[in-house]
Tab-separated table of C-alpha atoms and ligand atoms in Angstrom:
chain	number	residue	atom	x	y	z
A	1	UNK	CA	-4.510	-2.711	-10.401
A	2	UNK	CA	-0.951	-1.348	-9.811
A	3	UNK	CA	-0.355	-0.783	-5.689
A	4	UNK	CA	3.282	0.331	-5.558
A	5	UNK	CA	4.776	1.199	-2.157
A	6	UNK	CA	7.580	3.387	-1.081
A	7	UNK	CA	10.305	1.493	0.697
A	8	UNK	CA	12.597	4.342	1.145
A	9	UNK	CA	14.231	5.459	4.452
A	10	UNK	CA	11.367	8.094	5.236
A	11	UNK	CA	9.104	5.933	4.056
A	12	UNK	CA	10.493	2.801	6.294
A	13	UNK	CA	10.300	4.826	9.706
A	14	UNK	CA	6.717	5.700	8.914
A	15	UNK	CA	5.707	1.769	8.455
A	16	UNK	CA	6.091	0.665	5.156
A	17	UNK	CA	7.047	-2.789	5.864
A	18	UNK	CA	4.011	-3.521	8.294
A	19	UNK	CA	2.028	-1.697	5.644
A	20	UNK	CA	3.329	-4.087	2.292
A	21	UNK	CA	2.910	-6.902	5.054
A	22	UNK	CA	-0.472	-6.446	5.704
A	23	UNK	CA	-1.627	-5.967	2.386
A	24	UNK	CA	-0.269	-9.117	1.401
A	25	UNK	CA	-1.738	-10.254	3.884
A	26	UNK	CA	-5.210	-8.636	3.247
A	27	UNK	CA	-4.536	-9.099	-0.560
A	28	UNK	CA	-4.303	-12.953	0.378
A	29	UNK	CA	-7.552	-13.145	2.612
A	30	UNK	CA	-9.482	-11.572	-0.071
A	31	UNK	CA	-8.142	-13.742	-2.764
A	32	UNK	CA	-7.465	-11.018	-4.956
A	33	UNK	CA	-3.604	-11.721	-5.804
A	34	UNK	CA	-4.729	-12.268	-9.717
A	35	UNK	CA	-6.170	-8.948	-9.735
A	36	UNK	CA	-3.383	-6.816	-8.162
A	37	UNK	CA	-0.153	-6.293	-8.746
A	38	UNK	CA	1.738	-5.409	-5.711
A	39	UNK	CA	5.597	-3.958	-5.457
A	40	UNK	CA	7.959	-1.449	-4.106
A	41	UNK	CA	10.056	1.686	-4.725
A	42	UNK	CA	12.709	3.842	-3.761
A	43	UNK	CA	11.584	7.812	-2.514
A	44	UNK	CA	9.773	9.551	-4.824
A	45	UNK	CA	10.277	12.744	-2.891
A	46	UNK	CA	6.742	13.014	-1.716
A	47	UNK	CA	8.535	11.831	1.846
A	48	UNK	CA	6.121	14.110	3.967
A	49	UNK	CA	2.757	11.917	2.937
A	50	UNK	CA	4.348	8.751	3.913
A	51	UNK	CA	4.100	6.023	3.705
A	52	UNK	CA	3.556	6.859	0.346
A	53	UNK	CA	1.233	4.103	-2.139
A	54	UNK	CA	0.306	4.914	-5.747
A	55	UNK	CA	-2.480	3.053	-6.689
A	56	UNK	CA	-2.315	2.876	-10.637
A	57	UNK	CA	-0.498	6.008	-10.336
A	58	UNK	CA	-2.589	7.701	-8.142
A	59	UNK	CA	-0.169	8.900	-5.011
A	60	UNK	CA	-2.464	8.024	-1.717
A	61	UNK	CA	-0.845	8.599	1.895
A	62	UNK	CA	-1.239	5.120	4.236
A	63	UNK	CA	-0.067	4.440	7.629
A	64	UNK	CA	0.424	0.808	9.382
A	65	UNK	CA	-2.744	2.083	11.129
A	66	UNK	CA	-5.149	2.504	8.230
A	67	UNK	CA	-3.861	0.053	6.174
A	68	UNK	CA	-7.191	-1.440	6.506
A	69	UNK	CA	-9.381	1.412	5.944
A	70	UNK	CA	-7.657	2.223	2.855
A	71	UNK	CA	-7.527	-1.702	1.372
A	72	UNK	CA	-11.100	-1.765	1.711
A	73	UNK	CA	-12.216	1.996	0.294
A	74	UNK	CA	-9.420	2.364	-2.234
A	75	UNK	CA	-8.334	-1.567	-3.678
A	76	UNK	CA	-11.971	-3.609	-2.886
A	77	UNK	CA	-13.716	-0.623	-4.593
A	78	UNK	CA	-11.188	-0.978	-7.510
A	79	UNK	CA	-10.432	-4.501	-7.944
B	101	FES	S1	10.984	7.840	1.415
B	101	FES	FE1	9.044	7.469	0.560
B	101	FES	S2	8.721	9.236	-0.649
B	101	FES	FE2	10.668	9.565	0.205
């Protein structure tokens, strides 16, 4: 599973860095590093829905604040 996250500057005021921290952190705890691939990007110009995360392509909107929700619905249902 491809989980790429948008590091641009819209992108970095919304949270991205506390939300690539936590799912390494998440991706860690569930010992699912094998099975997930896990990197950034530059804007994509979907700034409004940030922080935006494609998940194998899929374009999902995620916040430092339901980072969690979203690791467990979206990557523990895929993975
Ligand atoms: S900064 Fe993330 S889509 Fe533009």
């Amino acid at each position: 599973m491809k989980i790429v996250v948008c590091i641009g500057s819209a992108c970095h005021l919304k949270g991205s860095r506390q939300v690539i921290e936590q799912l390494e952190l998440l991706i860690e705890r569930h010992n699912i590093a094998d099975k997930v691939d896990l990197t950034g990007t530059f804007c994509h110009g979907d700034c409004k829905k940030g922080v935006c995360v494609t998940l194998d392509g899929k374009l999902h909107s995620v916040l430092p604040d339901n980072v969690g929700e979203f690791f467990d619905t979206m990557i523990m249902q895929g993975v």
